[in-house]
Every structure is written in structure tokens, then in C-alpha cells.
Coordinates of C-alpha atoms in Angstrom, one line a residue:
Chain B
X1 CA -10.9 -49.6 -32.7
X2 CA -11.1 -49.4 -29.3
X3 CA -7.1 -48.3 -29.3
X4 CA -8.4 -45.0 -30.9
X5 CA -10.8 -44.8 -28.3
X6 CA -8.0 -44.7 -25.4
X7 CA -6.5 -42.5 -28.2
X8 CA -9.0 -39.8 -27.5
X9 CA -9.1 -40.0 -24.1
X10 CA -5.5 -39.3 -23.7
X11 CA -6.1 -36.0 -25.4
X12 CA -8.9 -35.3 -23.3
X13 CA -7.1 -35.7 -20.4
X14 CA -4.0 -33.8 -21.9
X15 CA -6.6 -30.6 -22.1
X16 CA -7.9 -31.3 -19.2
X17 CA -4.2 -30.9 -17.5
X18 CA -3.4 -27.9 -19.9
X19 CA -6.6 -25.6 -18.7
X20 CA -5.2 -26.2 -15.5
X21 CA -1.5 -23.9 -16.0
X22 CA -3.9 -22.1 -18.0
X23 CA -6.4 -21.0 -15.6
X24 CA -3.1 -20.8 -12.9
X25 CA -1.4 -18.2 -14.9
X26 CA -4.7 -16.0 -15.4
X27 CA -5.2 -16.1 -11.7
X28 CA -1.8 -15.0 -11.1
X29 CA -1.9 -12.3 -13.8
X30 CA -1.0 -9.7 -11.3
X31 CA 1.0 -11.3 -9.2
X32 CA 4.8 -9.6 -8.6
X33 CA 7.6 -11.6 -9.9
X34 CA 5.5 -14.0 -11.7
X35 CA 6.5 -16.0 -14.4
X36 CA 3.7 -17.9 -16.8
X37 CA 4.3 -21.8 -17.3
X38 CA 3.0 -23.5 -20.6
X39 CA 2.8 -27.0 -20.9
X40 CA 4.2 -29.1 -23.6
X41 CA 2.8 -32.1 -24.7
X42 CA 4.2 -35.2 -26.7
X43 CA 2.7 -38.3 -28.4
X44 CA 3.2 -41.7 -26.7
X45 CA 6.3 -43.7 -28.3
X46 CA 5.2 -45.3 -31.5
X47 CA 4.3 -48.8 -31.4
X48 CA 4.3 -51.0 -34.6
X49 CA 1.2 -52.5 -36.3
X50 CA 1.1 -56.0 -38.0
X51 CA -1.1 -57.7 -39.9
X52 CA -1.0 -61.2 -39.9
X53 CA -0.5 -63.0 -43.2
X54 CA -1.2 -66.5 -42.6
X55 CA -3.6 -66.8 -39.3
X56 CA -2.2 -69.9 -38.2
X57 CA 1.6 -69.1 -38.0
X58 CA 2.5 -66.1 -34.9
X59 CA 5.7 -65.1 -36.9
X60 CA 4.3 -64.6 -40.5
X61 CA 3.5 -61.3 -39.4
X62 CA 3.7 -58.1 -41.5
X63 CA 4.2 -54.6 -40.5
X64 CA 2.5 -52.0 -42.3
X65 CA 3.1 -49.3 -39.9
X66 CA 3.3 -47.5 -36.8
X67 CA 0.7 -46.4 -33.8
X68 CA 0.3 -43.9 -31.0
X69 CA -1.7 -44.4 -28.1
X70 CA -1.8 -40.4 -27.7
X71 CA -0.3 -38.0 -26.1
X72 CA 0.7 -37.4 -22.5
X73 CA 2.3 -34.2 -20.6
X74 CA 5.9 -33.8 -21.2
X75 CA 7.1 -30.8 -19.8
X76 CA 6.0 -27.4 -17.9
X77 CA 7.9 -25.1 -19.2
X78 CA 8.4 -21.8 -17.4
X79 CA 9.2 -18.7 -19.6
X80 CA 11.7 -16.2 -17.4
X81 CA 11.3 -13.4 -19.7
X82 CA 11.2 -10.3 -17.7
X83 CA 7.7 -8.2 -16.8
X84 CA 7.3 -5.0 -16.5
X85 CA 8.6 -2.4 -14.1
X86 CA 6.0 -0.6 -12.1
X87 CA 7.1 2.6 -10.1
X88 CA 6.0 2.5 -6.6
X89 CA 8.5 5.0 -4.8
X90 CA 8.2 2.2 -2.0
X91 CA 11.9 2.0 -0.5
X92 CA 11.1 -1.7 0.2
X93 CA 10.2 -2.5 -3.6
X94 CA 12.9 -3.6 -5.5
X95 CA 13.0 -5.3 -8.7
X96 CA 15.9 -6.9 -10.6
X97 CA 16.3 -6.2 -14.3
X98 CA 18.0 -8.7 -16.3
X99 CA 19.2 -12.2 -15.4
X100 CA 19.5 -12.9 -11.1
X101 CA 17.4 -13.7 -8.4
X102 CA 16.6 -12.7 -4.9
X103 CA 17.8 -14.7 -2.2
X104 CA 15.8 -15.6 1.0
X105 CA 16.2 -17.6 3.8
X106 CA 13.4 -20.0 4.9
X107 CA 13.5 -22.6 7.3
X108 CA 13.9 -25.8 4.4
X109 CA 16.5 -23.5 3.3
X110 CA 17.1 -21.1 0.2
X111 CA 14.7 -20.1 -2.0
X112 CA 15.2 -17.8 -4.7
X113 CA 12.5 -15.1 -5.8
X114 CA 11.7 -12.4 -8.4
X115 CA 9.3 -11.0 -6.1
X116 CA 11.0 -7.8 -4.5
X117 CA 7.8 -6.6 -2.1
X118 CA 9.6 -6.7 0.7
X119 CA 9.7 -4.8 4.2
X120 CA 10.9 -4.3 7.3
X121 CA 11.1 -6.6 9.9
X122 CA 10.6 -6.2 13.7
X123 CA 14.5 -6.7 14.2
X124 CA 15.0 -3.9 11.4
X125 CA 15.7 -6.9 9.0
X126 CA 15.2 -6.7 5.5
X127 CA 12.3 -9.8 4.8
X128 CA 9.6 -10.9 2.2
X129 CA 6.2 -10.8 3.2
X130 CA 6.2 -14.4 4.9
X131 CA 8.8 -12.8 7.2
X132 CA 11.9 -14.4 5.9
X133 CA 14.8 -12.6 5.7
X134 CA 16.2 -11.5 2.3
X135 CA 20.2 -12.4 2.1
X136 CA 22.8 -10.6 1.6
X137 CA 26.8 -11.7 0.2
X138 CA 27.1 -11.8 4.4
X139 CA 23.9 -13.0 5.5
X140 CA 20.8 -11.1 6.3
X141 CA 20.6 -7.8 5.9
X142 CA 20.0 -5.2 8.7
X143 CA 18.7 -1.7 7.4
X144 CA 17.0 -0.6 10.8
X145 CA 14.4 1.2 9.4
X146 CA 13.2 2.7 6.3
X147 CA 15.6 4.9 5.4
X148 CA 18.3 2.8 3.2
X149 CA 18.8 2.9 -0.5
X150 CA 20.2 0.3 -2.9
X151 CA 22.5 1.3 -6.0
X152 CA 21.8 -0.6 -8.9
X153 CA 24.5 -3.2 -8.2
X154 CA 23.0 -4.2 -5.2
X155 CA 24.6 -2.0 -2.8
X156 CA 22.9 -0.9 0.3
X157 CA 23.8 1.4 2.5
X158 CA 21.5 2.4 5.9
X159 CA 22.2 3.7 9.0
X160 CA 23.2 0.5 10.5
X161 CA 25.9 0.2 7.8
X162 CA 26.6 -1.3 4.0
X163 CA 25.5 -4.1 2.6
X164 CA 25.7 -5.9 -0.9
X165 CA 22.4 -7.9 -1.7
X166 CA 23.3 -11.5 -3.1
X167 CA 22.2 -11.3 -6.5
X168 CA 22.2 -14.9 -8.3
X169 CA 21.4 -17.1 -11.2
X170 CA 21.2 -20.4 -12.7
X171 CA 22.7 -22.5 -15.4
X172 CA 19.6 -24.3 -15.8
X173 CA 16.7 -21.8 -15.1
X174 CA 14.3 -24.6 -16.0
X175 CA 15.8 -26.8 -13.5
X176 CA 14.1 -24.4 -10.7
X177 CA 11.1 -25.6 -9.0
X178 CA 8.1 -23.1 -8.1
X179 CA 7.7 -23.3 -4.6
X180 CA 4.6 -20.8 -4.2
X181 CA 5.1 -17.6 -2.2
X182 CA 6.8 -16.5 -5.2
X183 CA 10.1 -18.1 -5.0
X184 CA 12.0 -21.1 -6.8
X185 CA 14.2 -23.6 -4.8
X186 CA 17.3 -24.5 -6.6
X187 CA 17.3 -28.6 -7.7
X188 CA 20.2 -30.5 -8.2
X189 CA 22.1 -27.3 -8.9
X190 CA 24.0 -24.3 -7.0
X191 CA 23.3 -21.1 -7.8
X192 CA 25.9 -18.8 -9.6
X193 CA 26.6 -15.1 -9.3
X194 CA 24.4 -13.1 -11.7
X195 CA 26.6 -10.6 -13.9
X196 CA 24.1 -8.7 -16.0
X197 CA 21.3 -7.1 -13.7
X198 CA 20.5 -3.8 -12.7
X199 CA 18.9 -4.1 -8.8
X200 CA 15.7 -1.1 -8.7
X201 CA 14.2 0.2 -6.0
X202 CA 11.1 2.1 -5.8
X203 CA 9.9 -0.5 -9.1
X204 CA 8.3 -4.1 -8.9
X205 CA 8.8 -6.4 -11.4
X206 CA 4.7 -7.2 -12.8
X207 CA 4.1 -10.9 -13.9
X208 CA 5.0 -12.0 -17.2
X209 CA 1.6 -13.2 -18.4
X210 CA 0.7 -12.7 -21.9
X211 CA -2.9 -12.4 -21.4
X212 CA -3.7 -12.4 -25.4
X213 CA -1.9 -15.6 -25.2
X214 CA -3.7 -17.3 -22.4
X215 CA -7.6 -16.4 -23.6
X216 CA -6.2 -18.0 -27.4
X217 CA -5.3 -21.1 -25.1
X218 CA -8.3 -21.4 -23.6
X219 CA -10.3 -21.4 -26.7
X220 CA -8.0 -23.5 -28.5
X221 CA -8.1 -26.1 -25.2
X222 CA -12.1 -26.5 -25.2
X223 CA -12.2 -26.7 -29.4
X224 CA -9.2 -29.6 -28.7
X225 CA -11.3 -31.3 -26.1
X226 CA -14.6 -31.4 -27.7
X227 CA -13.2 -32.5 -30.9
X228 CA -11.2 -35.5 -29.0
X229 CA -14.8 -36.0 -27.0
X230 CA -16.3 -36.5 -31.3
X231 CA -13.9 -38.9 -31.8
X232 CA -15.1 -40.8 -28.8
X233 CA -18.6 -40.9 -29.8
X234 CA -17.8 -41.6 -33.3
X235 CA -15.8 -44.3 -32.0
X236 CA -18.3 -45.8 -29.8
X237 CA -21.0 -45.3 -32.5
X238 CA -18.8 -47.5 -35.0
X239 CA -17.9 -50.1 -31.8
X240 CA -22.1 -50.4 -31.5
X241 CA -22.5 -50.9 -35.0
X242 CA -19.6 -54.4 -34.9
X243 CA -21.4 -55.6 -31.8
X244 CA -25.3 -55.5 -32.6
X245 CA -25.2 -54.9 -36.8
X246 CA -22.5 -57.1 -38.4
X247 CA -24.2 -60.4 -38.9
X248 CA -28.1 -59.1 -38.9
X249 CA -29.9 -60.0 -42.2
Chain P
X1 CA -10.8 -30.6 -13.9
X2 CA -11.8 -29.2 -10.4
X3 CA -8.2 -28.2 -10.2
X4 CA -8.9 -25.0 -12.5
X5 CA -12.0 -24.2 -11.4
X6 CA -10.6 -24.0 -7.6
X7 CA -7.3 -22.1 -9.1
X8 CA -10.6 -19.9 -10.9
X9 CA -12.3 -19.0 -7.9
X10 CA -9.5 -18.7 -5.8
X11 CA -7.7 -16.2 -7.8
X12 CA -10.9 -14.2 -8.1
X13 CA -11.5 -13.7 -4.8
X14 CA -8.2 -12.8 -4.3
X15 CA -8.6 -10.0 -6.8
X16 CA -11.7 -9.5 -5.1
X17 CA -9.3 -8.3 -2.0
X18 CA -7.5 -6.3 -4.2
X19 CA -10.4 -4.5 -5.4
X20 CA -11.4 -3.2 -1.8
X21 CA -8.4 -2.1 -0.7
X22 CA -8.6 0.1 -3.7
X23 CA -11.9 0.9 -2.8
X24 CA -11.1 2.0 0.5
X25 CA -8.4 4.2 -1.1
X26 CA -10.3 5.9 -3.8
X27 CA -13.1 6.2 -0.9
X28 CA -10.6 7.9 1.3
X29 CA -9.3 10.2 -1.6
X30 CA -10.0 13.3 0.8
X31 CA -9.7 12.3 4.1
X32 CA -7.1 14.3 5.9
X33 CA -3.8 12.3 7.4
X34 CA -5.1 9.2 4.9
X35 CA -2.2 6.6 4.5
X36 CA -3.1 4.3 1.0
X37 CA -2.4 0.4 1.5
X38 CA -2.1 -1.8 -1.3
X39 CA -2.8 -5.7 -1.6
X40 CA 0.1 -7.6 -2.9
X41 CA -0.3 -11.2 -4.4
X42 CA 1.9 -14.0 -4.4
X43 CA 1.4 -17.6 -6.3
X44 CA -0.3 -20.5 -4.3
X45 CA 1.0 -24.1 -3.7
X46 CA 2.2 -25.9 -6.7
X47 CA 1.3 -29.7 -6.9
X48 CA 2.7 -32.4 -9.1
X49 CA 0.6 -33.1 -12.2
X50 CA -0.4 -36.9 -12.7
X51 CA 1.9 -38.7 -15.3
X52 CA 1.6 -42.3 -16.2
X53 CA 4.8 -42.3 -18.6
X54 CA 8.0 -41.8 -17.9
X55 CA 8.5 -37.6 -18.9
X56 CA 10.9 -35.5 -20.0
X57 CA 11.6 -34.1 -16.6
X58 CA 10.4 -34.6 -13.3
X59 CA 9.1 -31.0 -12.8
X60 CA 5.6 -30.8 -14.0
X61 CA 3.8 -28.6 -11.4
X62 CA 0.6 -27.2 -11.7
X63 CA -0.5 -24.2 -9.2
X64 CA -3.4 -23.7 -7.6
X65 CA -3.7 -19.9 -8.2
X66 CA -2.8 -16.7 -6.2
X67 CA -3.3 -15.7 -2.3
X68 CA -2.6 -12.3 -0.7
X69 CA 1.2 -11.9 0.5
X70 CA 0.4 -8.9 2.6
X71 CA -0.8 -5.5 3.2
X72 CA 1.7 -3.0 2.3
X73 CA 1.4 0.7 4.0
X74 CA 2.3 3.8 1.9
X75 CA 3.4 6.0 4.5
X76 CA 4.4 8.7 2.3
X77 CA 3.8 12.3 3.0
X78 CA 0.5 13.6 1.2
X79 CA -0.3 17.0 -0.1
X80 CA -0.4 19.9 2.5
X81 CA -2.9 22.3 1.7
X82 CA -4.1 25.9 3.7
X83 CA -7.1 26.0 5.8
X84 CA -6.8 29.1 7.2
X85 CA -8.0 27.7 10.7
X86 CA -5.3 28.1 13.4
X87 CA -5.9 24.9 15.0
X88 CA -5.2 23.3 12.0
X89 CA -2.0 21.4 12.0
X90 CA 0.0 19.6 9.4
X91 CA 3.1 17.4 10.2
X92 CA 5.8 18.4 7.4
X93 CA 8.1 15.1 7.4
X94 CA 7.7 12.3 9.5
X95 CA 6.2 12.0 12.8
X96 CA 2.9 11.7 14.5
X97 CA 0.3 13.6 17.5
X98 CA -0.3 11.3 20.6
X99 CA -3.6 11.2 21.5
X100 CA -5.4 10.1 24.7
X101 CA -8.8 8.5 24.1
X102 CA -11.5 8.4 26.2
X103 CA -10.2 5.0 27.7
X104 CA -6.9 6.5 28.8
X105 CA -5.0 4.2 25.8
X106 CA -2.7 6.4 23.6
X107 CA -3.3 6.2 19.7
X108 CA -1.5 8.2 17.3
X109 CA -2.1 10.1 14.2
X110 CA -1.3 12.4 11.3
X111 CA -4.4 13.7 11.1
X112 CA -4.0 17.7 12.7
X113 CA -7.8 19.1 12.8
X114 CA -7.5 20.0 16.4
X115 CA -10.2 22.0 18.5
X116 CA -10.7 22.9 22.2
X117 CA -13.1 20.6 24.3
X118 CA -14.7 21.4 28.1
X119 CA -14.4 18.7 30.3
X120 CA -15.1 19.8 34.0
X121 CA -14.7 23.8 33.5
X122 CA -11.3 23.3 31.8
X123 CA -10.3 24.2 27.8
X124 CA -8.2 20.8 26.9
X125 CA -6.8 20.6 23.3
X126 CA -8.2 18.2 21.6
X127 CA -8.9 16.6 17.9
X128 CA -11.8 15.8 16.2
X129 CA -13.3 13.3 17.6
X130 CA -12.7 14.4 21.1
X131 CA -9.4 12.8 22.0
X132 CA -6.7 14.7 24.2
X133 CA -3.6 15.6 23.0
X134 CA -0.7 15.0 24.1
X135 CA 2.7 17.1 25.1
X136 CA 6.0 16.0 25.3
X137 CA 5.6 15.5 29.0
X138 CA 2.7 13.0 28.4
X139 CA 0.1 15.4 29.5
X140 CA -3.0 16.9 28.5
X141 CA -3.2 20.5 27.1
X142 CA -5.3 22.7 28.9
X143 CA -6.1 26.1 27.0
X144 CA -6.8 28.8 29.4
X145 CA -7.8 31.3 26.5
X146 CA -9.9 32.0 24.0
X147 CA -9.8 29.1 20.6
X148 CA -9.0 31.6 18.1
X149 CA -6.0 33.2 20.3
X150 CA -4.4 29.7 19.9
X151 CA -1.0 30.1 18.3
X152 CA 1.2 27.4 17.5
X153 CA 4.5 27.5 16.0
X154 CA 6.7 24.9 13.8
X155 CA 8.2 23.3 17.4
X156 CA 4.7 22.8 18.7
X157 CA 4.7 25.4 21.0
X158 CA 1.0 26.5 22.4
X159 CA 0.7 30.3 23.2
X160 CA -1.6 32.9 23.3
X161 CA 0.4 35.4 21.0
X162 CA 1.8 37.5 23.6
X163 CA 3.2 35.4 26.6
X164 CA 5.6 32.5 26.9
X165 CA 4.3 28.9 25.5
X166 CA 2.2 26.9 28.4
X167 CA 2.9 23.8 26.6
X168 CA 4.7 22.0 23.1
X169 CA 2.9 19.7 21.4
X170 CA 4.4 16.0 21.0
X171 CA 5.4 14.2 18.1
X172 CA 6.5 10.5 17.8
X173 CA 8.0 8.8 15.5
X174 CA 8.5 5.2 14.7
X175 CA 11.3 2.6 13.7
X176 CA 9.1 1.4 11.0
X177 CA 5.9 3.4 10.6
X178 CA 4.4 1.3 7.2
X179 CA 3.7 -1.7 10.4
X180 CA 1.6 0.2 12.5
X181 CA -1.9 -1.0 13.3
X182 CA -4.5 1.1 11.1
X183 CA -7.8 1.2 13.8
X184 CA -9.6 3.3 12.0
X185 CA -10.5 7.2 12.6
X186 CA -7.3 7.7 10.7
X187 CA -5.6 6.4 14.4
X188 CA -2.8 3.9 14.5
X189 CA -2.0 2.0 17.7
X190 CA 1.9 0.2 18.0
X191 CA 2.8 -2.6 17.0
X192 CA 5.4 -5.4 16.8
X193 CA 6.7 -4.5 13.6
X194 CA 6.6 -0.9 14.2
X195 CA 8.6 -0.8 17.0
X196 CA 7.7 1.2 20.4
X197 CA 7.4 5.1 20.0
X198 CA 10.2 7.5 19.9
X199 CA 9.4 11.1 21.3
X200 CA 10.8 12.8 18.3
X201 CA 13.9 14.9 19.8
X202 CA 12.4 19.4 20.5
X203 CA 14.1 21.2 18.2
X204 CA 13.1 19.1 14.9
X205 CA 9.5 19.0 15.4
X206 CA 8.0 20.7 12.1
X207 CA 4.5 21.5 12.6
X208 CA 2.9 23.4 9.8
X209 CA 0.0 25.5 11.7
X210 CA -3.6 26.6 9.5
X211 CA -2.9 23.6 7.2
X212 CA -3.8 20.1 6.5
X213 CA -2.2 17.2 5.6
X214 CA -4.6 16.0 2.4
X215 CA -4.1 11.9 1.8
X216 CA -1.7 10.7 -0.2
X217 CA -3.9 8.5 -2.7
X218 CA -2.9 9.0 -6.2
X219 CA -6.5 8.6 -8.2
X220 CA -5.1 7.7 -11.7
X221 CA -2.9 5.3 -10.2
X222 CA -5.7 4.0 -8.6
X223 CA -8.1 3.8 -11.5
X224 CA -5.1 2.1 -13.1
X225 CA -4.9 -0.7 -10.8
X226 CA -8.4 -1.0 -10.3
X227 CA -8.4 -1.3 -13.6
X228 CA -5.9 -4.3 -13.9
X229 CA -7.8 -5.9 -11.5
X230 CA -11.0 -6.0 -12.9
X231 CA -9.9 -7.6 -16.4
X232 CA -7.7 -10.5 -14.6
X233 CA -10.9 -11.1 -12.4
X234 CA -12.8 -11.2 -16.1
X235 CA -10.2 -13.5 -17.7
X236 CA -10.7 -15.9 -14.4
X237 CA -14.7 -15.9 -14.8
X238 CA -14.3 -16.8 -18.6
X239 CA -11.6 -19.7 -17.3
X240 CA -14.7 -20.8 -15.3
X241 CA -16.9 -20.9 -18.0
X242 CA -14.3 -22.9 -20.4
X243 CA -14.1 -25.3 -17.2
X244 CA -17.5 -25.5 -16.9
X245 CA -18.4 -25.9 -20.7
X246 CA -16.0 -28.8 -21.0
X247 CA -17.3 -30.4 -17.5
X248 CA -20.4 -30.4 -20.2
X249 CA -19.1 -31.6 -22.4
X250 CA -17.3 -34.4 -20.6
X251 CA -20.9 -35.4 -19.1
X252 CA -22.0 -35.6 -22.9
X253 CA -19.1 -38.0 -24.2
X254 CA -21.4 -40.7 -25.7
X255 CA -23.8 -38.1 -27.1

């Protein structure tokens, strides 16, 4: 009995952990580049249970059955489905449609974003809004000022001369980490040149949040964790009852 | 469980943010030489979520909502509109008027409702809130005729109609206008990531005379995005009041 009590409170705590990529993706609802996470959930490995046959003999065991202590958080899953594209007629917004990534440059080294609301750096750099700059196939790119323009392969041509923005992907796009500031660093894995994308400018790429989706969460999390929080109290009520009951006349 | 209700309130007041910027543009829907901003977001820190079994994979990160990235200028030309008023000057393209305050700093804007001003029994030229302005030697523009006998042509030039210009108006431009410091009165001072001034070279100064530069906020795209960021700063209130009604109901667990 008091297994199903731990039972409970593992899916209390699972809730608890779920409201909380909930309530990040709401907050981040309009947040370029964005991409929502869900979190998946899985029981505890099954654990046999025996009755015993013959109290006084350890092996005469019998099992009827199996047991889970609950569930616990397996996975965050991020879902890179693509946003929306906004017009914004801003030289310095660009977006990438289809698979690839942005790279920038940041002192721990590359990080990879989806987030193209970028501008113009003292130096006449092309950088994100934290001020790193955004790469290049050669390095960082120069444009000078604000009059360049990018093709939809990535080239970019400015009065300080052409560039082609590295455009990249991943075998394993759930094998990036989210870094904040809107980017992804690459783990245990190099990134590859992206084939199929289309580079906009003048567009930013909105966050992928399915709103509906979230709000139908959230509801279903607080139903999930008051029903777990019955099963405690039930469970306690039938714990009180063994204790102080059995055995009264 | 405080985790969401930080990434909650956090979020909102970033939205919050977003919401007065847009504000400030819808408020400033008419003012002259008006450049819109706009607020963009990007996600928080991401910390790892507590696991006491072994999981799947090792990247179960849970963020802590959204922050502001960082102000971005829309320094696209607005609407230019007739007024009739000969002192009345709109830039056509890019560029801006210098203008000497009253502390001898220079400021420079877009916005071209010029007038004439006497300070010490001389005409100067200068705009509406009484700063001088400028020529392309650096110097103030003293006016010795009439106000409405002002002409000025698409160089700048200040005559009286009839003999040779006494002086051309000067416009600068920048390196990277959108990172210029906004201080208000429609003014913009240098800075680092603007780059100095440039005096824009004489023959492609294109000043528009009797008309005025309107802003260039867009009010349904506006409304749009004030609209977008009024229902993600609903969605985050009701994420509060799940929190909160399971913080209830967490207090309540042997009721």
C-alpha cells in the first residue's frame, strides 16, 4: 500500500515537471526562431510481485505479477517544424525556410540559431542581437552598412564585397541543446551542410508554438495532478484505517 | 513548481515590454520624422530538469521563459505629405538636418518643420523647438529677409527668390542609422554602433521643400502585434492560475 502511495507521487511530480515546458513555451509564444519542447514521460521498469506460499521458506515464492513505481521524465523532445514567416522589410531579418541553421560565433564557440533578427555591428559586421557575429562559409561577414541583400541560397553581396552565409544542419536535430538567446550548440555531433532551404530576407521566422495545444496541456496537467493528489488521500485514508481499525472490536 | 510561475511572470513582463513599445508607436502614429522600434524576444536560460533514473537521453532542459534580445530601429522612409508651408522640409532618401541646441551639442533629425527665431536682432533658421540649424560649413543660418520669402531648393540651398543662395542646408548621414540614440523630440544623438556622421556629399542632397515627412508606423500591423501580444500575456496569466491551483492543491494532499 504504501508502494502506491510513492506511486502517486511520482505522477505528481511528473506534472509538476511537465507544467514547467508548458508554461516555457507559452512565455515564448512570440519569440523568433522558437521551437516548442514537449516532454515525454515513461513508467519506471516493472518490478515483479510475489506472494509467498509457505511463510517460513524465502524461496517458495510465487509470482503473480508485475509493478511500477510510476513514472519519471524521459525525454524533452523539441519539435523543429517550421513557424511562420512574418514580412518585416527589415534588410537585417532573415529567416531560413526549410531544413538549416544560422551560424554564430560566441566565445564558448558555435552556436546555431533559427533566430535571424540580426543587425549591424559597429565594425559593419553582420551579428545577432548579443553582438556575436553571424558566420559565413569564410568567417564573419562584413556588409558595412545596411545596404546588402541575400539571394535565397545565401548569397550576399554588399558594398564591401560577396559573401555566402554558412547555412547548416544536423543528422540528429534532437541531439542539439538549447542554449537560450535563441540558439542550439551542436553535442557530440558536427554539423552538415543544409541542401534544402531557401535563406529570406525582409521575413522572420515566428515560434512554432501551437497555442491550442499548450492551453489542452495545461488542463489536462492540473486534472492529471489532482487525480494522482486522490489517490494519495485515498491511499492514506486506507493506510489510517490498517493502523488504528483492524483489530478494534 | 516555482519554476513555472517564475517562467509565468517573467514572460509576461516581457510581453509587457512589448506592449509599450507598441504603445509608443501607435502613440506616435502622427508625429512628423517618427522612426517605429520594435521589441524582439529571445528564450531565457535553460536548466537541467531533476532525474532520479537513468533517462533516455541526457538532454532534458527546462527554460525559464523569454527576455528582450533588443530594440530594433525601423529606419524606413515614412509617407511625405504637402503642407504648403515653405519652411517645411522633407528628406526624400536617407539623411538627416544637424541641429545645434541650446547647449552647443549637435543632435540630428528627420523631422523638417523649420521656422525663423531672433536671438540678439538676428533671423537664424531654426526648428521647432528652437534649435539652430546647421549648413554644411557647420554654421548657423542667419535669414536676413522676410520668413515667407524663404526659398529652398532640393540641394538645400536658402534664397530669397531672386539673389544667389546665402547658405545650403546640411545633411548627414550614417554608416548604420537603425543604432542611433533616440533622445527624444524626434532627435538622435551618435553612437557607437551608428558610426560618426558623414556630411552627405552637395549635389545628392534631396530636400523636398512645403512638405513633411509623416512617420512610418503601419497601424494594422500594429494592432496585429499588439494583438499577439496581448493573448500570449493571457495564456501566461492562465499558466499562473494552473500553477497556483495545483500549489492548492498540493497544500490539500491529505484532504
Amino acid at each position: 500500500m504504501i508502494r502506491g502511495l510513492y506511486t502517486s507521487a511520482s505522477g505528481m511530480i511528473t506534472q509538476k515537471q511537465r507544467m514547467d515546458v508548458v508554461t516555457n513555451n507559452l512565455a515564448n509564444a512570440t519569440t523568433p526562431g522558437f521551437k516548442q519542447d514537449s516532454l515525454i514521460s515513461s513508467a519506471y521498469s516493472q518490478i515483479p510481485v510475489a506472494i509467498m506460499e509457505n511463510p517460513s521458506s524465502v524461496n517458495s515464492s510465487n509470482i503473480i505479477g508485475a509493478h511500477s513505481y510510476g513514472i519519471h521524465i524521459d525525454e524533452v523532445v523539441t519539435s523543429f517544424e517550421s513557424g511562420n514567416f512574418e514580412k518585416t522589410d527589415l534588410k537585417t531579418d532573415l529567416a531560413i525556410s526549410g531544413d538549416g541553421f544560422f551560424v554564430t560565433q560566441t566565445p564558448e564557440g558555435n552556436e546555431y540559431t533559427k533566430s535571424g533578427t540580426f543587425a549591424v555591428s559597429e565594425e559593419g559586421l553582420l551579428v545577432t542581437q548579443s553582438g556575436y557575429p553571424v558566420l559565413g562559409e569564410n568567417g564573419p561577414i562584413n556588409v558595412g552598412g545596411k545596404d546588402f541583400s541575400i539571394d535565397e541560397m545565401g548569397n550576399v553581396s554588399s558594398q564591401n564585397g560577396n559573401y555566402k552565409l554558412s547555412v547548416v544542419t544536423f543528422e540528429e536535430l534532437n541531439g542539439l541543446r538549447k542554449q537560450g538567446n535563441n540558439s542550439y550548440v551542436a553535442f557530440n555531433q558536427e554539423p552538415i551542410q543544409a541542401q534544402n532551404y531557401q535563406v529570406k530576407q525582409g521575413f522572420i521566422e515566428t515560434s512554432n508554438v501551437d497555442l491550442v495545444k499548450q492551453m489542452v496541456d495545461m488542463i489536462e496537467i492540473q486534472r492529471s495532478f489532482e487525480i494522482n493528489q486522490r489517490m494519495v488521500k485515498i491511499q492514506d485514508e486506507r493506510l489510517g484505517k490498517a493502523v488504528n481499525d483492524i483489530g478494534r472490536i | 513548481m516555482s519554476q513555472s510561475l517564475n517562467t509565468a511572470a517573467i514572460g509576461m513582463r516581457t510581453q509587457q515590454s512589448k506592449i509599450d513599445t507598441i504603445a509608443n508607436n501607435i502613440a506616435n502614429v502622427n508625429t512628423a520624422g517618427y522612426k517605429k522600434s520594435r521589441i524582439d524576444l529571445k528564450d531565457s536560460t535553460y536548466s537541467q530538469l531533476n532525474v532520479r533514473e537513468e533517462a533516455t537521453n541526457n538532454n532534458l532542459l527546462v527554460g525559464s521563459g523569454a527576455i528582450i534580445a533588443g530594440q530594433t530601429k525601423f529606419m524606413e522612409q515614412g509617407t511625405i505629405v504637402p503642407t504648403e508651408i515653405n519652411t517645411d522640409l522633407a528628406i526624400s532618401g536617407d539623411g538627416f538636418f544637424a541641429l545645434e541646441n541650446l547647449n552647443g551639442e549637435i543632435e540630428y533629425t528627420r523631422h523638417g518643420a523649420l521656422k525663423t527665431m531672433r536671438v540678439e536682432g538676428v533671423n537664424y533658421l531654426v526648428d521647432s523647438t528652437g534649435n539652430f540649424v546647421l549648413d554644411r560649413n557647420g554654421n548657423r543660418i542667419k535669414v536676413n529677409f522676410p520668413t515667407e520669402q524663404i526659398m529652398i531648393n532640393s540641394l538645400g540651398e536658402i534664397s530669397d527668390g531672386e539673389n544667389d543662395s546665402i547658405a545650403q542646408i546640411a545633411l548627414y548621414n550614417f554608416e548604420n542609422a537603425a543604432g542611433l540614440n533616440q533622445i527624444g523630440s524626434n532627435k538622435y544623438s551618435p553612437s557607437l554602433s551608428s558610426g560618426l556622421p558623414l556630411l552627405a556629399p552637395q549635389q545628392e542632397q534631396n530636400i523636398i521643400n512645403g512638405h513633411l515627412e509623416m512617420s512610418n508606423v503601419d497601424l494594422t500591423e500594429e494592432m496585429t502585434q499588439l494583438m499577439q501580444a496581448q493573448r500570449a500575456y493571457t495564456f501566461l496569466s492562465r499558466a499562473i492560475t494552473t500553477t497556483d491551483n495545483m500549489k492548492s492543491i498540493e497544500n490539500d494532499i491529505r484532504r
